[in-house]
Coordinates of N, CA and C in Angstrom, one line a residue:
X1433 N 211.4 150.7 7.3 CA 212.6 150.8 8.1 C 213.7 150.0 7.4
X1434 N 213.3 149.1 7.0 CA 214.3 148.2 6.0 C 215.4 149.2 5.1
X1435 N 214.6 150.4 4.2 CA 215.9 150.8 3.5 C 215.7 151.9 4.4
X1436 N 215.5 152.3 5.9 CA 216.4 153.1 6.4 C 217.7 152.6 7.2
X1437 N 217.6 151.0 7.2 CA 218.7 150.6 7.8 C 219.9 150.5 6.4
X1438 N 219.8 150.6 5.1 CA 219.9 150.1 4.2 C 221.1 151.3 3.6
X1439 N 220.2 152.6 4.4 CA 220.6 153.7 3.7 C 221.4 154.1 4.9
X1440 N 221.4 153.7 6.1 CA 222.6 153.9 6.9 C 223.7 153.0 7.2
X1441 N 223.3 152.2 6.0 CA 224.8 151.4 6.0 C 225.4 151.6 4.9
X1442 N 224.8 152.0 4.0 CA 225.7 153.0 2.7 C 226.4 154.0 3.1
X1443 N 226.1 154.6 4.5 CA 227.0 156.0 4.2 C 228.5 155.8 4.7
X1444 N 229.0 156.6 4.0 CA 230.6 156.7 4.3 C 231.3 157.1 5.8
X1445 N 232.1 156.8 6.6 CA 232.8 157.0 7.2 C 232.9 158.6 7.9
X1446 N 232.8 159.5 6.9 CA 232.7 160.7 7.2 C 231.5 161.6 7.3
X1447 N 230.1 160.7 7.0 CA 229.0 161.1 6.7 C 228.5 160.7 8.5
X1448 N 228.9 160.1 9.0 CA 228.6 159.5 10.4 C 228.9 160.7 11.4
X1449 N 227.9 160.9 12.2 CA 228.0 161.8 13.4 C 228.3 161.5 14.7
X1450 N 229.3 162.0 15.4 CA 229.3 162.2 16.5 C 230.7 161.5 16.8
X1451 N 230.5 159.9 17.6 CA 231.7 159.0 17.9 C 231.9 158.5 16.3
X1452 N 231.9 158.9 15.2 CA 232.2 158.3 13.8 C 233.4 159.0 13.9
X1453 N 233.6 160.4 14.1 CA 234.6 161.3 14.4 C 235.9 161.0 14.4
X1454 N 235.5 160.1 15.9 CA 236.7 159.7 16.5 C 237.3 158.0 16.1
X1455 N 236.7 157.3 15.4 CA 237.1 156.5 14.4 C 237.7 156.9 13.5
X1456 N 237.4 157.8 13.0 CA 237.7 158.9 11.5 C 238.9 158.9 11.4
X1457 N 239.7 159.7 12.8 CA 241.0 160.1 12.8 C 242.0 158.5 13.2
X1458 N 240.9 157.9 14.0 CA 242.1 156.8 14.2 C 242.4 156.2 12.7
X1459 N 241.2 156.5 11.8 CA 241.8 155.6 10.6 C 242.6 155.8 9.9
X1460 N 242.3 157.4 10.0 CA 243.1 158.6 9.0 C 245.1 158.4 10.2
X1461 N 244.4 158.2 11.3 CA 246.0 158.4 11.5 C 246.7 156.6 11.2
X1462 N 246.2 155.8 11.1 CA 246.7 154.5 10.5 C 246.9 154.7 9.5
X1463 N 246.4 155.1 8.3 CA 246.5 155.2 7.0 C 247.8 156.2 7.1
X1464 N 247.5 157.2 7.9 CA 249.1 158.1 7.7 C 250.4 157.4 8.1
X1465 N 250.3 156.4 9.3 CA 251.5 155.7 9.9 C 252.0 154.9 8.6
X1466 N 250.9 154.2 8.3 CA 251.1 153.4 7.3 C 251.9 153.6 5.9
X1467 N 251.8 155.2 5.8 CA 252.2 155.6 4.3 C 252.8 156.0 4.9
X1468 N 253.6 156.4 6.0 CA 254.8 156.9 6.4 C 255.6 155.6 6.6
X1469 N 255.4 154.2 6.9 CA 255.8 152.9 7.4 C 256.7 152.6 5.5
X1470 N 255.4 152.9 4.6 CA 255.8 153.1 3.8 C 256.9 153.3 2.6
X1471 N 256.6 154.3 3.0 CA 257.9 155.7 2.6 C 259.1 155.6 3.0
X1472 N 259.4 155.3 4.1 CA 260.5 155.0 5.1 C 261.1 153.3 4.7
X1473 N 260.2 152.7 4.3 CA 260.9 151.3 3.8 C 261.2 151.1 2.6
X1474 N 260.7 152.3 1.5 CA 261.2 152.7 -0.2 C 262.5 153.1 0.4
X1475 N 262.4 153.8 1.5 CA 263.8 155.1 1.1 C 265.2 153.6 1.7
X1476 N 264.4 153.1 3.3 CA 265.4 152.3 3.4 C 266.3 151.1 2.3
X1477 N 265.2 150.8 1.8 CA 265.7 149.9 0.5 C 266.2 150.2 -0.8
X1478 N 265.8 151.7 -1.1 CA 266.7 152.6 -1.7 C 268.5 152.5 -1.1
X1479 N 268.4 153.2 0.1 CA 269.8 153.4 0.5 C 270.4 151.7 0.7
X1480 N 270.1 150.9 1.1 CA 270.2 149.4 0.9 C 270.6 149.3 -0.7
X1481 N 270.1 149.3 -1.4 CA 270.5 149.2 -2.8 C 271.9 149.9 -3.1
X1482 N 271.7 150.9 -2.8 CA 272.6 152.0 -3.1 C 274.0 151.6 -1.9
X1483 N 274.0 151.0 -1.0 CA 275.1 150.7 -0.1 C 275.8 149.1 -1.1
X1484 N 274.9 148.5 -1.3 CA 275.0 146.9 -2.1 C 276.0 147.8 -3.5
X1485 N 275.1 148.8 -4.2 CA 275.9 149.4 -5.2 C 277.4 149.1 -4.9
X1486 N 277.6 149.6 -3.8 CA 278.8 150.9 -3.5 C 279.7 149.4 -3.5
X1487 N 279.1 148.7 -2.1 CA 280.3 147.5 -2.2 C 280.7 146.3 -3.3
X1488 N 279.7 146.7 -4.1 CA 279.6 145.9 -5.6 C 281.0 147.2 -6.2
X1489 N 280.7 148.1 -6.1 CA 282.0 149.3 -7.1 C 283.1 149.0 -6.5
X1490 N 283.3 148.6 -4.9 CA 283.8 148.6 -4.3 C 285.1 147.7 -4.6
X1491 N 284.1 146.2 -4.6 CA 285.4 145.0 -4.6 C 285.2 144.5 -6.7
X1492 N 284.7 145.7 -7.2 CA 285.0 145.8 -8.7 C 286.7 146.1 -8.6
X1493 N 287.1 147.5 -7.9 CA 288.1 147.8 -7.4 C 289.1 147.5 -7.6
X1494 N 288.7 146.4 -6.3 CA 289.5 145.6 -5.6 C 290.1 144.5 -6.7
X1495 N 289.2 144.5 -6.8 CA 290.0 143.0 -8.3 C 290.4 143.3 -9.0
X1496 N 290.0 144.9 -9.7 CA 291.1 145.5 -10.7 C 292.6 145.8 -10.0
X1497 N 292.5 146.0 -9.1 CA 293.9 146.5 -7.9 C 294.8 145.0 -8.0
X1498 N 293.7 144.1 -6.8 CA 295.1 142.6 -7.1 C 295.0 142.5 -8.2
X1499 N 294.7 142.3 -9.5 CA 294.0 141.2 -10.5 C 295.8 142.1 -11.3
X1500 N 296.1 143.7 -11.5 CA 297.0 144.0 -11.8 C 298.7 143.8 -10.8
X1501 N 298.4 143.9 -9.4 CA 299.4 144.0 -8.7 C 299.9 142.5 -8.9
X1502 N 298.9 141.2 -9.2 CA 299.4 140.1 -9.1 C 300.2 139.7 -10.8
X1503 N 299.9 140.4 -11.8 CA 300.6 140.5 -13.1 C 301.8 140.8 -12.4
X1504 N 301.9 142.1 -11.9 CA 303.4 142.7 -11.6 C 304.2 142.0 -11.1
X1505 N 303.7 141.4 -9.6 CA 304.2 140.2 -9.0 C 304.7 139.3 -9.6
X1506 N 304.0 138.5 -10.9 CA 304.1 137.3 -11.6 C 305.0 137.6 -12.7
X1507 N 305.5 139.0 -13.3 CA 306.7 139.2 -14.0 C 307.5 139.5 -12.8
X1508 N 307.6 140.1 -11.8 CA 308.9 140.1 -10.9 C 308.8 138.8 -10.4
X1509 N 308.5 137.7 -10.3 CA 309.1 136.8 -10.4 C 309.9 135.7 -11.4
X1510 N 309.0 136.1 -12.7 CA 309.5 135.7 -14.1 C 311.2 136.1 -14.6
X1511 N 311.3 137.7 -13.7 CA 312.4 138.1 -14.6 C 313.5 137.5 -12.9
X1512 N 312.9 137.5 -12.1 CA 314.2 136.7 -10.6 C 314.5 135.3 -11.1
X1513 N 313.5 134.7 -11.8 CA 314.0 133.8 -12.1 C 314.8 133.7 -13.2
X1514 N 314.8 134.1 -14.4 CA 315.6 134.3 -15.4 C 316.8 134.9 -14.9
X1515 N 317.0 135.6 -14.0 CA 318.3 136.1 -13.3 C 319.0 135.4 -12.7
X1516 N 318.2 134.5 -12.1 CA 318.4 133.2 -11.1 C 319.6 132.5 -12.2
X1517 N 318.5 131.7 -13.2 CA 319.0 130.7 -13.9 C 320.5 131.7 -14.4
X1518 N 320.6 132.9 -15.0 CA 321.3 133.4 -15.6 C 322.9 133.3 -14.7
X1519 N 322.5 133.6 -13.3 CA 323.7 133.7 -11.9 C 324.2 132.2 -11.5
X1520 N 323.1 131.7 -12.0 CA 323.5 130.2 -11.8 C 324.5 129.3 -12.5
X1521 N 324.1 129.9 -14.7 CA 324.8 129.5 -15.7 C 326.6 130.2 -15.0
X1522 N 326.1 131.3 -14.8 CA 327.4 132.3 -14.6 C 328.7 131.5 -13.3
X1523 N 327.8 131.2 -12.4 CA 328.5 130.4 -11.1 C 328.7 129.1 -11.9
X1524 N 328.4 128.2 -12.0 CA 328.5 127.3 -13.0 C 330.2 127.4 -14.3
X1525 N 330.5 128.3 -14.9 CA 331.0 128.4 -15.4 C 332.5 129.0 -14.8
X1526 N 331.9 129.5 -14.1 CA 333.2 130.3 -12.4 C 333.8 128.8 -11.6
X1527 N 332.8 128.2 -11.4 CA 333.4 126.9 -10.7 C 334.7 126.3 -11.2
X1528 N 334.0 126.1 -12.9 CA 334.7 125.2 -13.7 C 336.1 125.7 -14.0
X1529 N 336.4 127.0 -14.1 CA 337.2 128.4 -14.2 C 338.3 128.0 -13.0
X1530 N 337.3 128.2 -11.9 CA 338.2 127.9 -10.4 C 339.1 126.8 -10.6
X1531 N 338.2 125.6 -11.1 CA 338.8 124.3 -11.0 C 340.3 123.8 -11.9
X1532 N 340.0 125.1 -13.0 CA 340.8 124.9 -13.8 C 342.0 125.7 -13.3
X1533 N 341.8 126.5 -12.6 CA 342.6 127.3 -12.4 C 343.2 126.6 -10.9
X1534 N 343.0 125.7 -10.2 CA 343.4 125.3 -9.1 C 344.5 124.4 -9.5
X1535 N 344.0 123.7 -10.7 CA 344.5 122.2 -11.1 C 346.1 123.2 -11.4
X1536 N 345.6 124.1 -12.3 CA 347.0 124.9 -13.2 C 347.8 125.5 -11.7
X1537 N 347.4 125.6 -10.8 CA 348.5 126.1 -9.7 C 349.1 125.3 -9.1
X1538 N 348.5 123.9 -9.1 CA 348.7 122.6 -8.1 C 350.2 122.2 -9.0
X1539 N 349.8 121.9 -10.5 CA 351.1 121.6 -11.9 C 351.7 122.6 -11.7
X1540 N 351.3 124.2 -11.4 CA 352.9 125.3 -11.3 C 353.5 124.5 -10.1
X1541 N 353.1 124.5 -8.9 CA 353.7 124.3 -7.7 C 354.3 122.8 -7.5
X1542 N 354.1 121.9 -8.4 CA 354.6 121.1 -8.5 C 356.2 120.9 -9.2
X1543 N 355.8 122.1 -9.9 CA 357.0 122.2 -11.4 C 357.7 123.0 -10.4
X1544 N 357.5 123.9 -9.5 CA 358.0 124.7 -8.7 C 359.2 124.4 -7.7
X1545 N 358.1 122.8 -7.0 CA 358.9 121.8 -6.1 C 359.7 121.0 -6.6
X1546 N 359.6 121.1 -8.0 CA 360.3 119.9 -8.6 C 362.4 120.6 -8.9
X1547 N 362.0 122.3 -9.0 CA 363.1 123.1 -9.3 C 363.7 122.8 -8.0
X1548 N 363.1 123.4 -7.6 CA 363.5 123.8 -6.0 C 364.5 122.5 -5.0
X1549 N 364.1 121.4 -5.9 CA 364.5 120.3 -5.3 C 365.8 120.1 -6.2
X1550 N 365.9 120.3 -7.1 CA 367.3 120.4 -7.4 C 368.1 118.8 -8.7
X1551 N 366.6 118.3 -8.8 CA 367.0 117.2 -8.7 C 366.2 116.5 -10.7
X1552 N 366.9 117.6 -11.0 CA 366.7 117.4 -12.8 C 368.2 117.7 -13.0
X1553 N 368.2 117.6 -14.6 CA 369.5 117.5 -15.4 C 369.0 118.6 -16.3
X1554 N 369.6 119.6 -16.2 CA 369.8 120.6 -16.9 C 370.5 120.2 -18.6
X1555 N 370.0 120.4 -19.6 CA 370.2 119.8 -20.8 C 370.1 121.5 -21.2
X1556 N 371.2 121.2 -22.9 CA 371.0 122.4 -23.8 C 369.5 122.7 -23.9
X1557 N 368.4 121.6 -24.2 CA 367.1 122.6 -23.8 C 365.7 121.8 -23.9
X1558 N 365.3 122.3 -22.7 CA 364.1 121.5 -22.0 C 362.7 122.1 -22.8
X1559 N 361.6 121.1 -22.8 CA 360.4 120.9 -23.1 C 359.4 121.1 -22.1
X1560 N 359.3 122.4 -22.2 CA 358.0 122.5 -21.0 C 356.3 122.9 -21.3
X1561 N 355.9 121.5 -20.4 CA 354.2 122.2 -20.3 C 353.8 120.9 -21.7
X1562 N 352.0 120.9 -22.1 CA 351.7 120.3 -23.2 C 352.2 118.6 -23.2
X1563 N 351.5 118.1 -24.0 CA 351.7 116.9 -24.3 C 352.9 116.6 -25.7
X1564 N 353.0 115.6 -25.8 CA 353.9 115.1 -26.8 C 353.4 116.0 -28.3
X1565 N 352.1 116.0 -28.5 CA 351.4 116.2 -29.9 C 351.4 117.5 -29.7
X1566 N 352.0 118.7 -28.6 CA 351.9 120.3 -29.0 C 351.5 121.0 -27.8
X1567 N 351.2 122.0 -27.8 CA 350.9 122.4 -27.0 C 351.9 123.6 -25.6
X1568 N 353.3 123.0 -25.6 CA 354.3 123.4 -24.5 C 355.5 124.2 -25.5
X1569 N 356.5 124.1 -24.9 CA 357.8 125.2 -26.0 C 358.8 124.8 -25.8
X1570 N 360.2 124.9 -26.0 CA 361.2 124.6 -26.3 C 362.0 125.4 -25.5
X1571 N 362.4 125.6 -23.9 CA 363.1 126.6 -23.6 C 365.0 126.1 -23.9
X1572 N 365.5 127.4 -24.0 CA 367.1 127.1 -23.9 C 367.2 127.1 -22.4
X1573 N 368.9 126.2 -22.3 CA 369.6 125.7 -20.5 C 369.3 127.2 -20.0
X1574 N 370.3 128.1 -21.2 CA 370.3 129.4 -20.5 C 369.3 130.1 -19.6
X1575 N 368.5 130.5 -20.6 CA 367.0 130.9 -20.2 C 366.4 130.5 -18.9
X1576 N 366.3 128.9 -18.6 CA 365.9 127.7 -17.8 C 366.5 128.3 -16.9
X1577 N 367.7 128.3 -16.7 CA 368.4 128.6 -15.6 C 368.4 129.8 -14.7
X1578 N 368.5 131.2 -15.8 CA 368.0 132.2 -15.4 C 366.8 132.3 -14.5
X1579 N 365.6 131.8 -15.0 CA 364.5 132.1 -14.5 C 364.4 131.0 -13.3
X1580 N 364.7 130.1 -12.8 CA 364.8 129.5 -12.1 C 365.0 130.2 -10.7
X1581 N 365.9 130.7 -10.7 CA 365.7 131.7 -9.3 C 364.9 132.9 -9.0
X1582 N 363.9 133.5 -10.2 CA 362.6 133.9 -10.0 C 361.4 133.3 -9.4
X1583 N 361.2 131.5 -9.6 CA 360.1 130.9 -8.9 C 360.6 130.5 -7.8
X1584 N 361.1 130.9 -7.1 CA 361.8 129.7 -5.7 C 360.4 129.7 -4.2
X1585 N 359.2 130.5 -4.8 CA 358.0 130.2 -3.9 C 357.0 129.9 -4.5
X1586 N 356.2 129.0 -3.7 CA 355.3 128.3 -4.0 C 353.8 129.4 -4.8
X1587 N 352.9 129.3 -5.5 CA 352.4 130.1 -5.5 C 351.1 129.8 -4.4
X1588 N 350.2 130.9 -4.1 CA 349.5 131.1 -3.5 C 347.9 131.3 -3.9
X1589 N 346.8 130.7 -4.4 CA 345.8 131.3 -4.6 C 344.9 132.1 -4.1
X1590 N 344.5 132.7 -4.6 CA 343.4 133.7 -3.3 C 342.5 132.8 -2.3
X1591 N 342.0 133.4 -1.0 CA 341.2 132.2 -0.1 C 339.7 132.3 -1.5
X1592 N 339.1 133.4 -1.7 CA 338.0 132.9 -2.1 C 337.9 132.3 -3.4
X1593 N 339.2 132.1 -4.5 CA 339.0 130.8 -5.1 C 338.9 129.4 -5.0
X1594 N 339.0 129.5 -3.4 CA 339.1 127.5 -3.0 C 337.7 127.4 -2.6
X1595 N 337.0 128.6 -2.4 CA 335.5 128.2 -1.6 C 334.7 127.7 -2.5
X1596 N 335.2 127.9 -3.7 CA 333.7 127.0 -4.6 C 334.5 125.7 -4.9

């Protein structure tokens, strides 16, 4: 009896009669769940991979997009600035212009008020404008006289050369 118990514990799973049967299929349908449990967690972690891909291509993209739009940015502000400093030299030099040009209206309108007032000595011929060392001319009485009743108003500068 010994190797007939010996020889019915060797046999296989499918060599078994009757309720072996109905074990059979529960195992066979485990083993099927199983390889289907499987299969379904390759494919999930396939498409998992393949989504990681995508948002990996994705913010590749994206960096190539800012990584260029921020160059463009960073010369449009290279060249606003250079325009800057350039409107700045420019104003700068406008001021000084103004300034010069206020001072030379303030000395007409002075020389203006000075006619107007009556109260010089008309000589054969006056020295106007410039310093002693050059610069001014030699008008004749005649001349002097003539034009004198051409300036008899003040002049006026425009409003927007006082604003700077």
């Amino acid at each position: 009896m010994a190797s007939y118990s010996s020889e019915s514990n060797a046999r296989t799973p499918s060599q078994n009669s009757g309720g072996g049967s109905e074990q059979q299929q529960q195992v066979h349908v485990m083993i099927q769940r199983k390889r289907k449990r499987m299969i379904s967690n390759r494919e999930s972690a396939r498409r998992s991979r393949m989504r990681k891909q995508k948002h990996l291509d994705d913010l590749s993209g994206q960096l190539s997009h800012l990584t260029s739009e921020n160059g463009r940015l960073t010369a449009a502000v290279e060249a606003t600035a250079h325009l800057y400093l350039a409107v700045e030299a420019e104003n700068s030099v406008l001021r000084a212009q103004a300034a010069e040009l206020s001072h030379r209206l303030q000395s007409q309108n002075e020389i203006i008020s000075f006619v107007n007032s009556g109260s010089f000595f008309l000589e054969d011929e006056i020295f106007i404008g410039g310093s002693s060392g050059g610069g001014g001319f030699m008008m004749n009485n005649s001349l002097w006289s003539e034009s004198i009743h051409l300036a008899t108003q003040p002049l006026v500068p425009p409003a927007d050369i006082l604003m700077y």
